[in-house]
Backbone as XML, in Angstrom:
<?xml version="1.0"?>
<chain id="A" units="angstrom">
  <residue number="1" name="UNK">
    <atom name="N" x="29.583" y="-2.559" z="-70.922"/>
    <atom name="CA" x="30.702" y="-2.215" z="-71.899"/>
    <atom name="C" x="30.499" y="-3.303" z="-71.966"/>
  </residue>
  <residue number="2" name="UNK">
    <atom name="N" x="30.048" y="-4.109" z="-73.849"/>
    <atom name="CA" x="30.899" y="-5.506" z="-74.470"/>
    <atom name="C" x="31.944" y="-5.531" z="-74.536"/>
  </residue>
  <residue number="3" name="UNK">
    <atom name="N" x="32.724" y="-6.098" z="-74.327"/>
    <atom name="CA" x="33.714" y="-5.824" z="-75.595"/>
    <atom name="C" x="34.266" y="-7.342" z="-76.310"/>
  </residue>
  <residue number="4" name="UNK">
    <atom name="N" x="34.374" y="-7.122" z="-77.712"/>
    <atom name="CA" x="34.291" y="-8.223" z="-78.603"/>
    <atom name="C" x="35.791" y="-9.085" z="-79.184"/>
  </residue>
  <residue number="5" name="UNK">
    <atom name="N" x="35.466" y="-9.751" z="-78.770"/>
    <atom name="CA" x="37.452" y="-10.657" z="-78.809"/>
    <atom name="C" x="37.428" y="-10.219" z="-80.318"/>
  </residue>
  <residue number="6" name="UNK">
    <atom name="N" x="38.987" y="-10.207" z="-80.533"/>
    <atom name="CA" x="39.949" y="-9.657" z="-81.411"/>
    <atom name="C" x="39.457" y="-10.358" z="-82.995"/>
  </residue>
  <residue number="7" name="UNK">
    <atom name="N" x="39.719" y="-9.871" z="-84.168"/>
    <atom name="CA" x="39.581" y="-11.107" z="-85.194"/>
    <atom name="C" x="40.885" y="-10.854" z="-85.180"/>
  </residue>
  <residue number="8" name="UNK">
    <atom name="N" x="41.461" y="-11.695" z="-85.576"/>
    <atom name="CA" x="42.780" y="-12.471" z="-85.883"/>
    <atom name="C" x="44.051" y="-12.685" z="-87.001"/>
  </residue>
  <residue number="9" name="UNK">
    <atom name="N" x="42.055" y="-12.534" z="-87.799"/>
    <atom name="CA" x="42.408" y="-12.674" z="-90.009"/>
    <atom name="C" x="43.275" y="-12.264" z="-90.277"/>
  </residue>
  <residue number="10" name="UNK">
    <atom name="N" x="43.734" y="-11.299" z="-89.796"/>
    <atom name="CA" x="43.891" y="-10.241" z="-90.885"/>
    <atom name="C" x="45.623" y="-9.495" z="-90.037"/>
  </residue>
  <residue number="11" name="UNK">
    <atom name="N" x="46.496" y="-9.132" z="-91.403"/>
    <atom name="CA" x="47.781" y="-8.854" z="-90.733"/>
    <atom name="C" x="48.257" y="-8.735" z="-89.647"/>
  </residue>
  <residue number="12" name="UNK">
    <atom name="N" x="48.984" y="-8.929" z="-88.797"/>
    <atom name="CA" x="49.349" y="-8.107" z="-87.598"/>
    <atom name="C" x="49.357" y="-7.056" z="-88.360"/>
  </residue>
  <residue number="13" name="UNK">
    <atom name="N" x="50.146" y="-6.108" z="-88.847"/>
    <atom name="CA" x="50.072" y="-4.492" z="-89.032"/>
    <atom name="C" x="48.884" y="-4.063" z="-89.068"/>
  </residue>
  <residue number="14" name="UNK">
    <atom name="N" x="47.811" y="-4.696" z="-89.762"/>
    <atom name="CA" x="46.210" y="-3.958" z="-89.757"/>
    <atom name="C" x="45.590" y="-3.840" z="-88.807"/>
  </residue>
  <residue number="15" name="UNK">
    <atom name="N" x="46.193" y="-5.645" z="-87.600"/>
    <atom name="CA" x="45.561" y="-5.950" z="-86.156"/>
    <atom name="C" x="45.516" y="-4.421" z="-85.315"/>
  </residue>
  <residue number="16" name="UNK">
    <atom name="N" x="47.028" y="-4.104" z="-85.515"/>
    <atom name="CA" x="47.293" y="-3.186" z="-84.146"/>
    <atom name="C" x="46.557" y="-2.063" z="-84.923"/>
  </residue>
  <residue number="17" name="UNK">
    <atom name="N" x="47.257" y="-1.393" z="-85.953"/>
    <atom name="CA" x="46.900" y="0.148" z="-86.163"/>
    <atom name="C" x="44.347" y="0.166" z="-85.656"/>
  </residue>
  <residue number="18" name="UNK">
    <atom name="N" x="44.338" y="-1.500" z="-85.799"/>
    <atom name="CA" x="42.694" y="-1.068" z="-85.600"/>
    <atom name="C" x="42.891" y="-0.975" z="-83.911"/>
  </residue>
  <residue number="19" name="UNK">
    <atom name="N" x="43.036" y="-2.312" z="-83.714"/>
    <atom name="CA" x="42.329" y="-2.440" z="-82.055"/>
    <atom name="C" x="43.341" y="-2.173" z="-81.241"/>
  </residue>
  <residue number="20" name="UNK">
    <atom name="N" x="44.647" y="-1.273" z="-81.765"/>
    <atom name="CA" x="45.245" y="-0.391" z="-80.399"/>
    <atom name="C" x="45.939" y="1.225" z="-81.109"/>
  </residue>
  <residue number="21" name="UNK">
    <atom name="N" x="44.560" y="2.067" z="-81.407"/>
    <atom name="CA" x="45.154" y="3.751" z="-81.611"/>
    <atom name="C" x="45.381" y="3.627" z="-80.758"/>
  </residue>
  <residue number="22" name="UNK">
    <atom name="N" x="46.772" y="4.452" z="-80.563"/>
    <atom name="CA" x="47.262" y="5.057" z="-78.826"/>
    <atom name="C" x="47.700" y="4.664" z="-77.835"/>
  </residue>
  <residue number="23" name="UNK">
    <atom name="N" x="47.621" y="3.383" z="-78.753"/>
    <atom name="CA" x="48.716" y="2.707" z="-77.093"/>
    <atom name="C" x="50.488" y="2.272" z="-77.958"/>
  </residue>
  <residue number="24" name="UNK">
    <atom name="N" x="50.813" y="3.530" z="-79.245"/>
    <atom name="CA" x="51.775" y="2.467" z="-79.234"/>
    <atom name="C" x="52.316" y="4.047" z="-80.099"/>
  </residue>
  <residue number="25" name="UNK">
    <atom name="N" x="53.667" y="4.755" z="-80.518"/>
    <atom name="CA" x="53.684" y="5.435" z="-81.045"/>
    <atom name="C" x="54.790" y="5.362" z="-81.848"/>
  </residue>
  <residue number="26" name="UNK">
    <atom name="N" x="55.446" y="6.241" z="-82.679"/>
    <atom name="CA" x="56.144" y="5.576" z="-83.730"/>
    <atom name="C" x="55.710" y="4.953" z="-84.418"/>
  </residue>
  <residue number="27" name="UNK">
    <atom name="N" x="56.836" y="4.425" z="-86.138"/>
    <atom name="CA" x="56.654" y="3.830" z="-86.729"/>
    <atom name="C" x="55.787" y="2.436" z="-86.458"/>
  </residue>
  <residue number="28" name="UNK">
    <atom name="N" x="55.332" y="1.333" z="-86.984"/>
    <atom name="CA" x="55.008" y="0.620" z="-86.872"/>
    <atom name="C" x="55.790" y="-0.393" z="-87.675"/>
  </residue>
  <residue number="29" name="UNK">
    <atom name="N" x="56.334" y="-1.625" z="-87.162"/>
    <atom name="CA" x="57.211" y="-2.187" z="-88.134"/>
    <atom name="C" x="56.464" y="-3.937" z="-87.675"/>
  </residue>
  <residue number="30" name="UNK">
    <atom name="N" x="57.239" y="-5.055" z="-88.001"/>
    <atom name="CA" x="57.356" y="-6.435" z="-87.480"/>
    <atom name="C" x="58.772" y="-6.897" z="-87.052"/>
  </residue>
  <residue number="31" name="UNK">
    <atom name="N" x="59.153" y="-7.848" z="-86.092"/>
    <atom name="CA" x="60.058" y="-7.770" z="-86.128"/>
    <atom name="C" x="60.499" y="-9.072" z="-87.343"/>
  </residue>
  <residue number="32" name="UNK">
    <atom name="N" x="62.195" y="-9.126" z="-86.356"/>
    <atom name="CA" x="62.919" y="-10.005" z="-87.213"/>
    <atom name="C" x="62.314" y="-11.245" z="-86.673"/>
  </residue>
  <residue number="33" name="UNK">
    <atom name="N" x="61.937" y="-11.143" z="-85.574"/>
    <atom name="CA" x="63.191" y="-12.040" z="-83.975"/>
    <atom name="C" x="61.396" y="-12.921" z="-84.338"/>
  </residue>
  <residue number="34" name="UNK">
    <atom name="N" x="60.907" y="-14.113" z="-84.582"/>
    <atom name="CA" x="60.243" y="-14.460" z="-84.397"/>
    <atom name="C" x="59.573" y="-15.548" z="-83.120"/>
  </residue>
  <residue number="35" name="UNK">
    <atom name="N" x="58.917" y="-15.494" z="-82.552"/>
    <atom name="CA" x="58.153" y="-16.077" z="-80.812"/>
    <atom name="C" x="58.420" y="-17.216" z="-81.404"/>
  </residue>
  <residue number="36" name="UNK">
    <atom name="N" x="57.989" y="-18.058" z="-80.181"/>
    <atom name="CA" x="57.692" y="-19.302" z="-79.954"/>
    <atom name="C" x="59.114" y="-20.398" z="-79.325"/>
  </residue>
  <residue number="37" name="UNK">
    <atom name="N" x="59.141" y="-21.775" z="-78.541"/>
    <atom name="CA" x="59.357" y="-22.263" z="-78.909"/>
    <atom name="C" x="59.971" y="-23.081" z="-79.667"/>
  </residue>
  <residue number="38" name="UNK">
    <atom name="N" x="59.254" y="-23.483" z="-80.819"/>
    <atom name="CA" x="60.949" y="-23.918" z="-81.810"/>
    <atom name="C" x="61.358" y="-22.346" z="-82.401"/>
  </residue>
  <residue number="39" name="UNK">
    <atom name="N" x="60.611" y="-21.033" z="-81.978"/>
    <atom name="CA" x="61.860" y="-20.851" z="-83.141"/>
    <atom name="C" x="62.997" y="-20.739" z="-81.466"/>
  </residue>
  <residue number="40" name="UNK">
    <atom name="N" x="62.813" y="-20.389" z="-80.705"/>
    <atom name="CA" x="64.131" y="-20.155" z="-79.535"/>
    <atom name="C" x="64.848" y="-21.351" z="-80.096"/>
  </residue>
  <residue number="41" name="UNK">
    <atom name="N" x="64.299" y="-22.379" z="-80.037"/>
    <atom name="CA" x="65.309" y="-23.706" z="-79.598"/>
    <atom name="C" x="66.534" y="-23.695" z="-81.296"/>
  </residue>
  <residue number="42" name="UNK">
    <atom name="N" x="65.819" y="-23.475" z="-82.455"/>
    <atom name="CA" x="66.486" y="-22.979" z="-83.661"/>
    <atom name="C" x="67.406" y="-22.407" z="-83.455"/>
  </residue>
  <residue number="43" name="UNK">
    <atom name="N" x="67.257" y="-20.544" z="-82.962"/>
    <atom name="CA" x="68.647" y="-20.337" z="-82.740"/>
    <atom name="C" x="69.174" y="-19.918" z="-82.121"/>
  </residue>
  <residue number="44" name="UNK">
    <atom name="N" x="68.802" y="-21.134" z="-81.049"/>
    <atom name="CA" x="69.719" y="-21.677" z="-79.392"/>
    <atom name="C" x="70.766" y="-22.505" z="-80.974"/>
  </residue>
  <residue number="45" name="UNK">
    <atom name="N" x="70.323" y="-23.616" z="-81.564"/>
    <atom name="CA" x="70.964" y="-24.645" z="-81.831"/>
    <atom name="C" x="71.480" y="-24.364" z="-83.082"/>
  </residue>
  <residue number="46" name="UNK">
    <atom name="N" x="71.557" y="-23.471" z="-83.537"/>
    <atom name="CA" x="71.624" y="-22.122" z="-85.087"/>
    <atom name="C" x="73.160" y="-21.882" z="-84.528"/>
  </residue>
  <residue number="47" name="UNK">
    <atom name="N" x="73.227" y="-21.392" z="-83.336"/>
    <atom name="CA" x="73.785" y="-20.424" z="-81.994"/>
    <atom name="C" x="75.500" y="-21.374" z="-81.844"/>
  </residue>
  <residue number="48" name="UNK">
    <atom name="N" x="76.662" y="-20.061" z="-83.540"/>
    <atom name="CA" x="78.029" y="-20.172" z="-83.175"/>
    <atom name="C" x="78.870" y="-19.508" z="-82.471"/>
  </residue>
  <residue number="49" name="UNK">
    <atom name="N" x="79.240" y="-19.994" z="-81.060"/>
    <atom name="CA" x="80.044" y="-19.363" z="-80.058"/>
    <atom name="C" x="81.329" y="-18.863" z="-80.676"/>
  </residue>
  <residue number="50" name="UNK">
    <atom name="N" x="81.810" y="-19.249" z="-81.104"/>
    <atom name="CA" x="82.893" y="-19.602" z="-81.287"/>
    <atom name="C" x="83.503" y="-17.707" z="-81.802"/>
  </residue>
  <residue number="51" name="UNK">
    <atom name="N" x="82.980" y="-16.898" z="-81.918"/>
    <atom name="CA" x="83.644" y="-15.416" z="-82.113"/>
    <atom name="C" x="83.053" y="-14.885" z="-81.329"/>
  </residue>
  <residue number="52" name="UNK">
    <atom name="N" x="81.533" y="-15.290" z="-80.386"/>
    <atom name="CA" x="81.026" y="-13.815" z="-79.567"/>
    <atom name="C" x="81.550" y="-13.363" z="-78.786"/>
  </residue>
  <residue number="53" name="UNK">
    <atom name="N" x="82.439" y="-13.747" z="-77.800"/>
    <atom name="CA" x="83.634" y="-12.625" z="-77.219"/>
    <atom name="C" x="84.223" y="-11.266" z="-78.206"/>
  </residue>
  <residue number="54" name="UNK">
    <atom name="N" x="84.369" y="-12.104" z="-79.355"/>
    <atom name="CA" x="85.218" y="-11.211" z="-80.174"/>
    <atom name="C" x="84.154" y="-10.312" z="-80.936"/>
  </residue>
  <residue number="55" name="UNK">
    <atom name="N" x="83.075" y="-10.672" z="-81.316"/>
    <atom name="CA" x="82.190" y="-10.657" z="-82.028"/>
    <atom name="C" x="81.257" y="-9.343" z="-81.633"/>
  </residue>
  <residue number="56" name="UNK">
    <atom name="N" x="80.040" y="-9.541" z="-79.763"/>
    <atom name="CA" x="78.912" y="-9.542" z="-79.452"/>
    <atom name="C" x="78.969" y="-7.956" z="-79.066"/>
  </residue>
  <residue number="57" name="UNK">
    <atom name="N" x="80.108" y="-6.994" z="-79.727"/>
    <atom name="CA" x="79.747" y="-6.072" z="-80.022"/>
    <atom name="C" x="79.012" y="-4.632" z="-81.453"/>
  </residue>
  <residue number="58" name="UNK">
    <atom name="N" x="79.831" y="-5.817" z="-82.014"/>
    <atom name="CA" x="79.136" y="-5.117" z="-83.807"/>
    <atom name="C" x="78.150" y="-5.271" z="-84.839"/>
  </residue>
  <residue number="59" name="UNK">
    <atom name="N" x="77.926" y="-4.189" z="-84.462"/>
    <atom name="CA" x="76.533" y="-4.380" z="-85.260"/>
    <atom name="C" x="76.734" y="-4.017" z="-87.311"/>
  </residue>
  <residue number="60" name="UNK">
    <atom name="N" x="77.312" y="-3.260" z="-87.646"/>
    <atom name="CA" x="77.613" y="-3.395" z="-89.131"/>
    <atom name="C" x="79.074" y="-3.545" z="-89.737"/>
  </residue>
  <residue number="61" name="UNK">
    <atom name="N" x="79.117" y="-4.118" z="-90.220"/>
    <atom name="CA" x="78.204" y="-4.614" z="-91.616"/>
    <atom name="C" x="77.570" y="-6.075" z="-91.538"/>
  </residue>
  <residue number="62" name="UNK">
    <atom name="N" x="76.911" y="-5.777" z="-91.271"/>
    <atom name="CA" x="75.549" y="-7.322" z="-90.583"/>
    <atom name="C" x="76.049" y="-8.474" z="-90.931"/>
  </residue>
  <residue number="63" name="UNK">
    <atom name="N" x="76.757" y="-8.713" z="-91.967"/>
    <atom name="CA" x="77.503" y="-9.996" z="-91.692"/>
    <atom name="C" x="78.211" y="-10.067" z="-90.747"/>
  </residue>
  <residue number="64" name="UNK">
    <atom name="N" x="79.186" y="-9.111" z="-90.144"/>
    <atom name="CA" x="79.881" y="-8.893" z="-88.594"/>
    <atom name="C" x="78.595" y="-9.319" z="-87.680"/>
  </residue>
  <residue number="65" name="UNK">
    <atom name="N" x="78.100" y="-9.025" z="-87.775"/>
    <atom name="CA" x="77.362" y="-9.029" z="-85.685"/>
    <atom name="C" x="77.097" y="-10.139" z="-85.425"/>
  </residue>
  <residue number="66" name="UNK">
    <atom name="N" x="78.112" y="-10.355" z="-84.283"/>
    <atom name="CA" x="78.239" y="-10.850" z="-83.229"/>
    <atom name="C" x="76.834" y="-11.193" z="-81.898"/>
  </residue>
  <residue number="67" name="UNK">
    <atom name="N" x="75.834" y="-10.424" z="-82.118"/>
    <atom name="CA" x="74.652" y="-10.524" z="-81.227"/>
    <atom name="C" x="74.224" y="-12.218" z="-81.469"/>
  </residue>
  <residue number="68" name="UNK">
    <atom name="N" x="74.630" y="-12.580" z="-80.726"/>
    <atom name="CA" x="73.286" y="-13.658" z="-79.600"/>
    <atom name="C" x="72.002" y="-14.226" z="-80.372"/>
  </residue>
  <residue number="69" name="UNK">
    <atom name="N" x="70.838" y="-13.207" z="-80.549"/>
    <atom name="CA" x="69.814" y="-12.831" z="-80.673"/>
    <atom name="C" x="69.096" y="-14.096" z="-80.234"/>
  </residue>
  <residue number="70" name="UNK">
    <atom name="N" x="69.520" y="-14.441" z="-78.565"/>
    <atom name="CA" x="68.678" y="-15.158" z="-78.031"/>
    <atom name="C" x="67.617" y="-14.011" z="-76.627"/>
  </residue>
  <residue number="71" name="UNK">
    <atom name="N" x="68.669" y="-13.113" z="-76.618"/>
    <atom name="CA" x="67.542" y="-12.421" z="-75.518"/>
    <atom name="C" x="66.006" y="-12.084" z="-75.257"/>
  </residue>
  <residue number="72" name="UNK">
    <atom name="N" x="65.565" y="-11.822" z="-76.285"/>
    <atom name="CA" x="63.998" y="-11.617" z="-75.723"/>
    <atom name="C" x="63.254" y="-13.092" z="-75.444"/>
  </residue>
  <residue number="73" name="UNK">
    <atom name="N" x="64.495" y="-13.948" z="-76.034"/>
    <atom name="CA" x="63.756" y="-15.651" z="-75.464"/>
    <atom name="C" x="64.128" y="-15.749" z="-73.924"/>
  </residue>
  <residue number="74" name="UNK">
    <atom name="N" x="65.202" y="-14.814" z="-73.617"/>
    <atom name="CA" x="65.112" y="-15.136" z="-72.419"/>
    <atom name="C" x="64.437" y="-14.747" z="-72.394"/>
  </residue>
  <residue number="75" name="UNK">
    <atom name="N" x="64.361" y="-13.487" z="-72.221"/>
    <atom name="CA" x="63.783" y="-12.210" z="-71.162"/>
    <atom name="C" x="61.726" y="-12.723" z="-71.224"/>
  </residue>
  <residue number="76" name="UNK">
    <atom name="N" x="62.089" y="-13.487" z="-71.315"/>
    <atom name="CA" x="59.792" y="-14.187" z="-71.815"/>
    <atom name="C" x="59.921" y="-15.857" z="-71.561"/>
  </residue>
  <residue number="77" name="UNK">
    <atom name="N" x="61.488" y="-16.177" z="-70.799"/>
    <atom name="CA" x="61.354" y="-17.598" z="-70.767"/>
    <atom name="C" x="61.524" y="-18.295" z="-71.039"/>
  </residue>
  <residue number="78" name="UNK">
    <atom name="N" x="61.496" y="-18.393" z="-72.317"/>
    <atom name="CA" x="61.106" y="-19.247" z="-73.146"/>
    <atom name="C" x="62.050" y="-20.347" z="-73.129"/>
  </residue>
  <residue number="79" name="UNK">
    <atom name="N" x="63.949" y="-19.126" z="-72.805"/>
    <atom name="CA" x="64.430" y="-19.758" z="-72.829"/>
    <atom name="C" x="65.291" y="-19.559" z="-71.117"/>
  </residue>
  <residue number="80" name="UNK">
    <atom name="N" x="66.220" y="-20.741" z="-70.624"/>
    <atom name="CA" x="65.812" y="-20.568" z="-69.144"/>
    <atom name="C" x="67.804" y="-20.700" z="-69.104"/>
  </residue>
  <residue number="81" name="UNK">
    <atom name="N" x="68.121" y="-19.986" z="-68.956"/>
    <atom name="CA" x="69.480" y="-19.296" z="-68.598"/>
    <atom name="C" x="70.394" y="-20.572" z="-68.007"/>
  </residue>
</chain>
């Protein structure tokens, strides 16, 4: 069986639909969280921790959200605790 390298020139959603059929369920969408060390460092530098304890569970309205959005970076070991 011959494997061809992925063509990553297409839009990410196009790549998923083309190359990963049957490996996902639900509606496709792109995350609002950018990946990589630069994005993680930026998220950490822009973190305002002053109201975190009071607001971390707020979801709506969006401007009151208190989550740090650092979890993906911590989970994938881009940022460490």
